[in-house]
Each structure stands twice: as structure tokens, then as C-alpha cells.
Amino acid sequence: MKIASIVGARPQFIKAAPVCRALRAEHDEVLIHTGQHYDHGMSQVFFDELGIPAPDHNLGIGSGGHGRQTGEMLAALEELLQQIEPDAVLVYGDTNTTLAGGLAAAKLNIPVAHVEAGLRSFNRSMPEEINRVVVDHMSALLLAPTTAAIGNLTAEGLASRAVLVGDVMLDTAREFAERTDVGEVLSAHGLHEGGYYLATVHRAATSDDPVRLGNVVEAFGSLDRPVLWPVHPRTAGNLHEFGLEGRMGGNVRAIEPQPYGEMIALLRGAEALLTDSGGMQKEAYFFGVPCVTLRDETEWVETVEMGWNRLAGTEPGRIREAVAAVSRPAERPEVYGDGHAAEKVAEAVGRLG
Ligand code: UD1
């Protein structure tokens, strides 16, 4: 089969790495990068490090409002998919790239396969929630990471198109865990195991609101350990614009976005993770690191149910309480599959042909 895979944002590169390998063992893959993320540290670094083949096409769309960004991608993808004539289109996750890719293909009557289908936060004010609901409903094949995701798809009448494959991020995480020396990365940052918290903040709901972002900065500054914070470019811009850079406590260390292997090592050495990212909540669970989520709901409900993740929102008091209460429960079942999800994705996509 000829399969067009569409990626554009950082988490999609991490998910695509094992899937590209599995697909190329059986099929022809055409890789399309929309250009949603374009900084070297947000894009090329991951292609190099994760051994992802160079994109066959880069649309170079870049940043913009949701409508403009999605619309420009949609127009460019429609034209390109008409030239490529793939048998199926593969999209990942819940970004504007996912929405544009799914919509362009569905309108051309090309079957869409959605990796990471069925996740729901049930919060429609999140752009990601809109993207994932719409993409699930227009996809021919729903590749679900968890039984909770299958449950959500069933509730929406989509069970007949759904397949439980497990989480492709676990494939990448396992592979890198073997390759990375945690001690070496920590000492390069002057850190020791358990001696710091790792933080990430990038969601619009957390980082575009001066009050919420200010609260997060205040909370980080008041914790009992140093906070290492690789800052997403969106958040870096907002910290500057809202005048919050000067309000960072002395224990907060803001650094550039990190490559994947470094980030995984920094996560594994941390006492806990503080994040509003979906992917990182899961990665913390993979490695048995407690997580405090800076949101009021999560798509990765298993992490909370198992006691590894606490929802803390953005109020400083709640964040401090959640950090003080983190623990490492005895049980950490394999709710995200067996680390071979990419092969199952390739098999299921093959059945579309
Ligand atoms: C996007 C996704 C989000 C995902 C995240 C991962 C949507 C709606 N959001 O959010 O679901 O979790 O990617 O990182 O698709 N910027 C740069 N350089 C870059 C990329 C972005 O400076 O390479 C800055 C620009 O100021 C841009 C802003 O970050 O306007 C936001 O970028 P955008 O791609 O719109 O959304 P993300 O916040 O990255």
C-alpha cells in the first residue's frame, strides 16, 4: 500500500518514529511535515535523534491563529494528496496538523487512520478536544492506546472502526530507556537523582492566561526543591510578554526545550514531574515517576486511577499540596500495552488496503 503519514508538531515526531519503521517494513510511506513546529529544537532535533526519515514534503505552514494555520494546511494538503494518491492517510494525536490532515483526506475519500484515537478530556474549551473528536468521527480506522479510549469510542458509536493497539509512545520510551545514561545527563545539568522537580508548561489554557501562568510561576518558586523547566517557545513568549520572567523564584531554572533522550533522562531522575502536557503524564507513568498535572482534567485517566498522577489545576496552594502528597504506589500495571504498538498500527493499516 501507499500510505501518506502527516506530522507537524513535536509529540507527533515521537509517535511517528516507531510507526514509520513498522510501516516501511511492509508498505510505501510518504512522510509529510506540515511545518507547524519549525524551530530546530522543536522539530529537526527529533528527526535526527529518533532516526525518522526526512520528510518527503515540508509544507512550511508555521504558526498562526487556529483558523489560518489549519486552513493553510488543509489547502496545501488537499493539493499534495491529490498528487500522491495514497491508499490511506495516517494522522497522530490532536493537533491542528491532525485536524487538517484528517479533513483533507476524508474530503478526498481517502481512508484516514488515527493513531491515539478515543482520548477525551470532556473539556470542549481545549482546541485539542475539538480536534480529536472531529478526527475520530471522520476516520476509517481508530487506533486506540487504552481500554478507556475504546470505551469513549464505543460511547460515541464508533466501536466498529476501533482497534486497541497500545501506546506508540511506549515503544519510543522503551527504546530510549535502554540507550540513555541518566547519571550522565543529570551531571551535565549539575543535578542528582531525586534532587529536583522537572516541569513543562505549554497548553493554551495554562500559558496564554497571565493569571494562570503567574500562579504557576509562583507555585514553582515556592517548592522545596529546584524546578528544572524546559520552556516551550509559546510559553517563553508569554513569560516575556506578561512580565513574569522577573518573578521566577531563585529555585526555578528555565532552560531551552530539550531533545527527547535528554528529556527522558531528566524525567527519570526527577522526584516528580509538574506538567500540563498529555504525553509527559504518560511518560512519567512509564518510568514510575509521580506526576502533578497542572490541569483539572486529563485524558490519561489511568495514571490518576493508579495513584501516580494528581490533578492540581494552577492554584499555587493546590500545586504545593499535590507536590507534598506525591507517592510511588506499589502497582504500575501495563495499561499502555506491551511496547509493540507500532507493529499493531502497521498491521491494522495494512488491512485497510
Ligand atoms: C501544539 C498543539 C498541542 C501540542 C503541542 C506540542 C494545537 C492546537 N496545539 O501546541 O496540542 O500539545 O503542539 O508542543 O495544534 N512556536 C515557535 N516555534 C515553533 C513552534 C511554535 O516559536 O517551532 C511558538 C509560536 O509563537 C507559536 C506558538 O509557539 O505561535 C504556538 O505554536 P502552535 O503550533 O500553534 O501550538 P503549540 O502551543 O505548540
Tab-separated table of C-alpha atoms in Angstrom, residues 25-343:
chain	number	residue	atom	x	y	z
A	25	ALA	CA	8.800	-2.835	6.537
A	26	GLU	CA	5.581	-3.642	4.639
A	27	HIS	CA	4.404	-0.595	2.715
A	28	ASP	CA	5.471	2.539	0.853
A	29	GLU	CA	5.277	5.543	3.150
A	30	VAL	CA	5.237	9.173	2.052
A	31	LEU	CA	6.028	11.396	5.037
A	32	ILE	CA	4.527	14.903	5.076
A	33	HIS	CA	5.576	17.590	7.609
A	34	THR	CA	3.136	20.483	7.798
A	35	GLY	CA	5.734	22.768	9.398
A	36	GLN	CA	3.515	23.535	12.421
A	37	HIS	CA	6.667	23.255	14.529
A	38	TYR	CA	9.738	24.630	12.776
A	39	ASP	CA	12.372	25.678	15.360
A	40	HIS	CA	15.366	23.341	15.176
A	41	GLY	CA	14.892	22.319	18.822
A	42	MET	CA	11.169	21.627	18.286
A	43	SER	CA	11.491	19.639	15.058
A	44	GLN	CA	14.785	18.692	13.336
A	45	VAL	CA	16.411	17.550	16.589
A	46	PHE	CA	13.755	14.826	16.885
A	47	PHE	CA	14.164	13.639	13.295
A	48	ASP	CA	17.928	13.299	13.846
A	49	GLU	CA	17.736	11.737	17.279
A	50	LEU	CA	14.845	9.341	16.650
A	51	GLY	CA	16.075	8.336	13.195
A	52	ILE	CA	12.876	9.461	11.465
A	53	PRO	CA	13.261	9.524	7.682
A	54	ALA	CA	13.480	13.034	6.214
A	55	PRO	CA	10.003	14.241	5.213
A	56	ASP	CA	9.254	13.822	1.525
A	57	HIS	CA	7.341	17.107	1.700
A	58	ASN	CA	7.521	20.020	4.140
A	59	LEU	CA	4.666	22.477	3.737
A	60	GLY	CA	6.327	25.134	5.896
A	61	ILE	CA	2.997	26.454	7.229
A	62	GLY	CA	4.331	27.683	10.597
A	63	SER	CA	2.451	29.451	13.374
A	64	GLY	CA	-0.808	31.394	13.235
A	65	GLY	CA	-4.350	31.568	14.586
A	66	HIS	CA	-6.221	28.268	14.608
A	67	GLY	CA	-8.305	29.081	11.530
A	68	ARG	CA	-5.457	30.384	9.422
A	69	GLN	CA	-2.988	27.690	10.472
A	70	THR	CA	-5.487	24.847	9.946
A	71	GLY	CA	-6.875	26.374	6.736
A	72	GLU	CA	-3.468	26.834	5.136
A	73	MET	CA	-2.538	23.263	5.995
A	74	LEU	CA	-5.849	21.985	4.629
A	75	ALA	CA	-5.443	23.725	1.283
A	76	ALA	CA	-1.833	22.610	0.866
A	77	LEU	CA	-2.552	19.023	1.964
A	78	GLU	CA	-5.508	18.665	-0.391
A	79	GLU	CA	-3.346	19.586	-3.360
A	80	LEU	CA	-0.497	17.328	-2.258
A	81	LEU	CA	-2.694	14.301	-1.501
A	82	GLN	CA	-4.247	14.630	-4.960
A	83	GLN	CA	-0.749	14.317	-6.435
A	84	ILE	CA	0.381	11.462	-4.152
A	85	GLU	CA	-2.861	9.444	-4.432
A	86	PRO	CA	-2.268	7.384	-1.255
A	87	ASP	CA	-4.357	4.334	-0.331
A	88	ALA	CA	-4.623	5.629	3.254
A	89	VAL	CA	-3.624	8.654	5.329
A	90	LEU	CA	-2.221	8.299	8.837
A	91	VAL	CA	-2.586	11.126	11.385
A	92	TYR	CA	-1.466	11.344	15.008
A	93	GLY	CA	-2.877	12.813	18.194
A	94	ASP	CA	-4.895	16.003	18.439
A	95	THR	CA	-3.104	18.992	16.986
A	96	ASN	CA	-4.173	21.329	14.193
A	97	THR	CA	-1.966	19.202	11.906
A	98	THR	CA	-4.108	16.152	12.820
A	99	LEU	CA	-7.322	18.014	12.043
A	100	ALA	CA	-6.119	19.413	8.718
A	101	GLY	CA	-4.640	16.064	7.640
A	102	GLY	CA	-7.755	14.102	8.533
A	103	LEU	CA	-10.108	16.570	6.909
A	104	ALA	CA	-8.096	16.898	3.686
A	105	ALA	CA	-8.035	13.096	3.289
A	106	ALA	CA	-11.644	12.458	4.300
A	107	LYS	CA	-12.883	15.056	1.773
A	108	LEU	CA	-10.916	13.255	-0.941
A	109	ASN	CA	-12.460	9.922	0.134
A	110	ILE	CA	-9.094	8.576	1.250
A	111	PRO	CA	-9.413	6.350	4.346
A	112	VAL	CA	-7.981	8.035	7.450
A	113	ALA	CA	-6.245	6.068	10.215
A	114	HIS	CA	-5.987	7.935	13.524
A	115	VAL	CA	-3.211	6.996	15.940
A	116	GLU	CA	-4.144	7.839	19.557
A	117	ALA	CA	-7.876	7.714	18.864
A	118	GLY	CA	-10.544	7.818	21.560
A	119	LEU	CA	-8.948	10.158	24.082
A	120	ARG	CA	-11.321	12.595	25.726
A	121	SER	CA	-10.843	15.298	28.324
A	122	PHE	CA	-14.563	16.190	28.039
A	123	ASN	CA	-13.455	19.818	28.064
A	124	ARG	CA	-14.552	21.388	24.779
A	125	SER	CA	-12.711	24.633	25.513
A	126	MET	CA	-9.444	22.837	24.688
A	127	PRO	CA	-8.555	23.080	20.992
A	128	GLU	CA	-7.151	19.546	21.212
A	129	GLU	CA	-10.523	18.159	22.345
A	130	ILE	CA	-12.271	19.620	19.291
A	131	ASN	CA	-9.532	18.252	17.038
A	132	ARG	CA	-9.645	14.720	18.428
A	133	VAL	CA	-13.441	14.415	18.436
A	134	VAL	CA	-13.720	15.628	14.846
A	135	VAL	CA	-10.845	13.460	13.592
A	136	ASP	CA	-12.198	10.335	15.286
A	137	HIS	CA	-15.574	10.806	13.647
A	138	MET	CA	-14.141	11.165	10.148
A	139	SER	CA	-11.599	8.323	10.416
A	140	ALA	CA	-11.995	4.858	8.915
A	141	LEU	CA	-9.620	3.267	11.432
A	142	LEU	CA	-9.351	4.286	15.079
A	143	LEU	CA	-6.105	3.100	16.664
A	144	ALA	CA	-6.746	3.341	20.379
A	145	PRO	CA	-3.996	3.297	23.019
A	146	THR	CA	-6.077	2.170	26.031
A	147	THR	CA	-9.275	0.384	27.019
A	148	ALA	CA	-10.565	3.730	28.334
A	149	ALA	CA	-10.150	5.133	24.803
A	150	ILE	CA	-12.053	2.143	23.367
A	151	GLY	CA	-14.800	2.882	25.923
A	152	ASN	CA	-15.042	6.506	24.763
A	153	LEU	CA	-15.239	5.457	21.107
A	154	THR	CA	-17.914	2.871	21.929
A	155	ALA	CA	-19.961	5.523	23.737
A	156	GLU	CA	-19.848	7.642	20.565
A	157	GLY	CA	-20.964	4.757	18.342
A	158	LEU	CA	-17.505	4.253	16.815
A	159	ALA	CA	-16.598	0.798	18.193
A	160	SER	CA	-16.764	-0.979	14.834
A	161	ARG	CA	-13.867	1.118	13.492
A	162	ALA	CA	-11.720	0.868	16.648
A	163	VAL	CA	-8.714	-1.366	17.330
A	164	LEU	CA	-6.792	-1.485	20.615
A	165	VAL	CA	-3.102	-1.273	19.700
A	166	GLY	CA	-1.487	0.178	22.849
A	167	ASP	CA	0.529	3.347	23.074
A	168	VAL	CA	3.180	4.050	20.431
A	169	MET	CA	4.943	6.466	22.816
A	170	LEU	CA	5.802	3.464	24.976
A	171	ASP	CA	7.664	1.904	22.008
A	172	THR	CA	9.864	5.020	21.737
A	173	ALA	CA	10.274	5.389	25.507
A	174	ARG	CA	11.420	1.774	25.984
A	175	GLU	CA	13.894	2.011	23.152
A	176	PHE	CA	15.443	5.190	24.561
A	177	ALA	CA	15.467	3.975	28.147
A	178	GLU	CA	17.995	1.355	27.068
A	179	ARG	CA	20.134	3.849	25.193
A	180	THR	CA	20.336	6.763	27.672
A	181	ASP	CA	22.650	7.148	30.652
A	182	VAL	CA	20.560	9.041	33.227
A	183	GLY	CA	23.545	9.802	35.512
A	184	GLU	CA	25.486	11.382	32.644
A	185	VAL	CA	22.616	13.697	31.645
A	186	LEU	CA	21.923	14.693	35.251
A	187	SER	CA	25.531	15.522	35.989
A	188	ALA	CA	25.727	17.654	32.811
A	189	HIS	CA	22.887	19.714	34.371
A	190	GLY	CA	24.504	19.715	37.837
A	191	LEU	CA	21.626	17.631	39.250
A	192	HIS	CA	21.346	14.464	41.255
A	193	GLU	CA	18.657	11.819	41.280
A	194	GLY	CA	15.570	12.878	43.248
A	195	GLY	CA	17.063	16.308	43.934
A	196	TYR	CA	14.750	18.348	41.697
A	197	TYR	CA	11.355	18.554	40.027
A	198	LEU	CA	11.011	18.592	36.245
A	199	ALA	CA	8.365	20.949	34.820
A	200	THR	CA	6.776	21.619	31.427
A	201	VAL	CA	4.021	24.104	30.527
A	202	HIS	CA	2.672	24.714	27.036
A	203	ARG	CA	-1.118	24.380	26.829
A	204	ALA	CA	-3.001	27.478	25.748
A	205	ALA	CA	-5.189	27.263	28.876
A	206	THR	CA	-2.157	27.463	31.155
A	207	SER	CA	0.285	29.597	29.226
A	208	ASP	CA	-1.882	32.180	27.406
A	209	ASP	CA	-3.530	33.465	30.590
A	210	PRO	CA	-1.367	35.903	32.609
A	211	VAL	CA	-3.058	34.986	35.908
A	212	ARG	CA	-2.745	31.237	35.475
A	213	LEU	CA	0.809	31.414	34.167
A	214	GLY	CA	1.703	33.809	37.016
A	215	ASN	CA	0.237	31.325	39.503
A	216	VAL	CA	2.301	28.513	38.053
A	217	VAL	CA	5.473	30.617	38.242
A	218	GLU	CA	4.680	31.498	41.859
A	219	ALA	CA	3.976	27.855	42.752
A	220	PHE	CA	7.210	26.614	41.171
A	221	GLY	CA	9.183	29.284	43.046
A	222	SER	CA	7.798	28.137	46.391
A	223	LEU	CA	8.601	24.414	46.166
A	224	ASP	CA	11.078	22.602	48.379
A	225	ARG	CA	13.381	21.535	45.545
A	226	PRO	CA	14.815	23.209	42.449
A	227	VAL	CA	12.475	23.158	39.447
A	228	LEU	CA	14.092	22.444	36.090
A	229	TRP	CA	11.834	23.907	33.413
A	230	PRO	CA	12.497	23.388	29.689
A	231	VAL	CA	10.366	26.208	28.303
A	232	HIS	CA	8.201	25.722	25.170
A	233	PRO	CA	8.527	28.710	22.760
A	234	ARG	CA	4.841	29.634	23.217
A	235	THR	CA	5.356	29.841	26.979
A	236	ALA	CA	8.690	31.653	26.656
A	237	GLY	CA	6.963	34.347	24.585
A	238	ASN	CA	4.180	34.703	27.141
A	239	LEU	CA	6.514	34.800	30.162
A	240	HIS	CA	8.236	37.726	28.467
A	241	GLU	CA	5.040	39.479	27.346
A	242	PHE	CA	3.351	39.174	30.763
A	243	GLY	CA	6.487	40.407	32.560
A	244	LEU	CA	6.793	37.172	34.533
A	245	GLU	CA	10.470	36.452	33.882
A	246	GLY	CA	11.479	38.654	36.813
A	247	ARG	CA	9.042	36.865	39.119
A	248	MET	CA	10.707	33.449	38.834
A	249	GLY	CA	11.947	32.224	42.187
A	250	GLY	CA	15.648	31.525	42.615
A	251	ASN	CA	14.981	27.782	42.604
A	252	VAL	CA	13.404	27.856	39.130
A	253	ARG	CA	15.793	27.058	36.294
A	254	ALA	CA	14.331	27.837	32.893
A	255	ILE	CA	16.194	26.113	30.060
A	256	GLU	CA	15.700	25.609	26.300
A	257	PRO	CA	13.407	22.807	25.036
A	258	GLN	CA	15.332	19.539	25.347
A	259	PRO	CA	15.878	16.743	22.840
A	260	TYR	CA	13.957	13.519	23.510
A	261	GLY	CA	16.721	11.420	25.115
A	262	GLU	CA	17.720	14.246	27.481
A	263	MET	CA	14.108	14.855	28.439
A	264	ILE	CA	13.534	11.185	29.236
A	265	ALA	CA	16.709	11.090	31.349
A	266	LEU	CA	15.711	14.284	33.190
A	267	LEU	CA	12.287	12.778	33.816
A	268	ARG	CA	13.688	9.508	35.147
A	269	GLY	CA	15.930	11.336	37.612
A	270	ALA	CA	13.230	13.714	38.909
A	271	GLU	CA	11.459	13.473	42.258
A	272	ALA	CA	8.248	14.330	40.397
A	273	LEU	CA	7.025	15.847	37.129
A	274	LEU	CA	4.875	19.012	37.069
A	275	THR	CA	3.178	19.359	33.698
A	276	ASP	CA	0.177	20.279	31.596
A	277	SER	CA	1.346	18.002	28.774
A	278	GLY	CA	-0.611	14.861	27.951
A	279	GLY	CA	2.323	12.882	26.619
A	280	MET	CA	4.551	13.619	29.572
A	281	GLN	CA	1.936	12.477	32.119
A	282	LYS	CA	2.132	9.118	30.417
A	283	GLU	CA	5.910	9.076	30.119
A	284	ALA	CA	6.118	9.715	33.870
A	285	TYR	CA	3.910	6.661	34.400
A	286	PHE	CA	6.042	4.555	32.025
A	287	PHE	CA	9.099	5.280	34.178
A	288	GLY	CA	7.445	5.228	37.604
A	289	VAL	CA	7.842	8.948	38.286
A	290	PRO	CA	4.963	10.645	40.176
A	291	CYS	CA	3.187	13.407	38.252
A	292	VAL	CA	1.339	16.565	39.266
A	293	THR	CA	-0.848	17.724	36.389
A	294	LEU	CA	-1.458	21.464	36.118
A	295	ARG	CA	-4.978	20.947	34.797
A	296	ASP	CA	-8.360	19.994	36.226
A	297	GLU	CA	-8.926	17.006	33.980
A	298	THR	CA	-6.852	14.543	31.985
A	299	GLU	CA	-7.302	12.229	29.018
A	300	TRP	CA	-4.924	9.753	30.667
A	301	VAL	CA	-7.321	8.758	33.428
A	302	GLU	CA	-5.441	5.527	34.211
A	303	THR	CA	-2.485	7.481	35.603
A	304	VAL	CA	-4.793	9.163	38.151
A	305	GLU	CA	-6.736	5.986	38.964
A	306	MET	CA	-3.489	4.124	39.686
A	307	GLY	CA	-2.370	6.887	42.086
A	308	TRP	CA	0.625	8.029	40.024
A	309	ASN	CA	-0.876	11.339	38.888
A	310	ARG	CA	-2.623	14.145	40.800
A	311	LEU	CA	-4.758	16.826	39.153
A	312	ALA	CA	-3.814	20.169	40.701
A	313	GLY	CA	-5.019	22.918	38.346
A	314	THR	CA	-2.991	26.128	38.522
A	315	GLU	CA	-3.688	27.482	42.017
A	316	PRO	CA	-0.356	27.691	43.913
A	317	GLY	CA	-1.806	26.195	47.128
A	318	ARG	CA	-3.232	23.181	45.305
A	319	ILE	CA	0.011	22.644	43.393
A	320	ARG	CA	2.046	22.733	46.623
A	321	GLU	CA	-0.361	20.296	48.317
A	322	ALA	CA	-0.253	17.902	45.382
A	323	VAL	CA	3.564	18.015	45.267
A	324	ALA	CA	3.737	17.348	49.025
A	325	ALA	CA	1.394	14.372	48.607
A	326	VAL	CA	3.130	12.593	45.683
A	327	SER	CA	3.916	8.951	46.233
A	328	ARG	CA	5.137	5.944	44.285
A	329	PRO	CA	2.360	3.322	44.534
A	330	ALA	CA	3.415	-0.333	44.594
A	331	GLU	CA	1.369	-1.188	41.484
A	332	ARG	CA	2.009	0.124	37.970
A	333	PRO	CA	0.113	-2.167	35.575
A	334	GLU	CA	0.856	-2.172	31.823
A	335	VAL	CA	-2.239	-0.162	30.874
A	336	TYR	CA	-0.474	1.251	27.795
A	337	GLY	CA	0.271	-2.094	26.134
A	338	ASP	CA	3.463	-4.020	25.658
A	339	GLY	CA	5.719	-1.533	23.842
A	340	HIS	CA	4.953	-3.059	20.414
A	341	ALA	CA	2.086	-0.784	19.419
A	342	ALA	CA	3.733	0.428	16.194
A	343	GLU	CA	3.690	-3.088	14.678
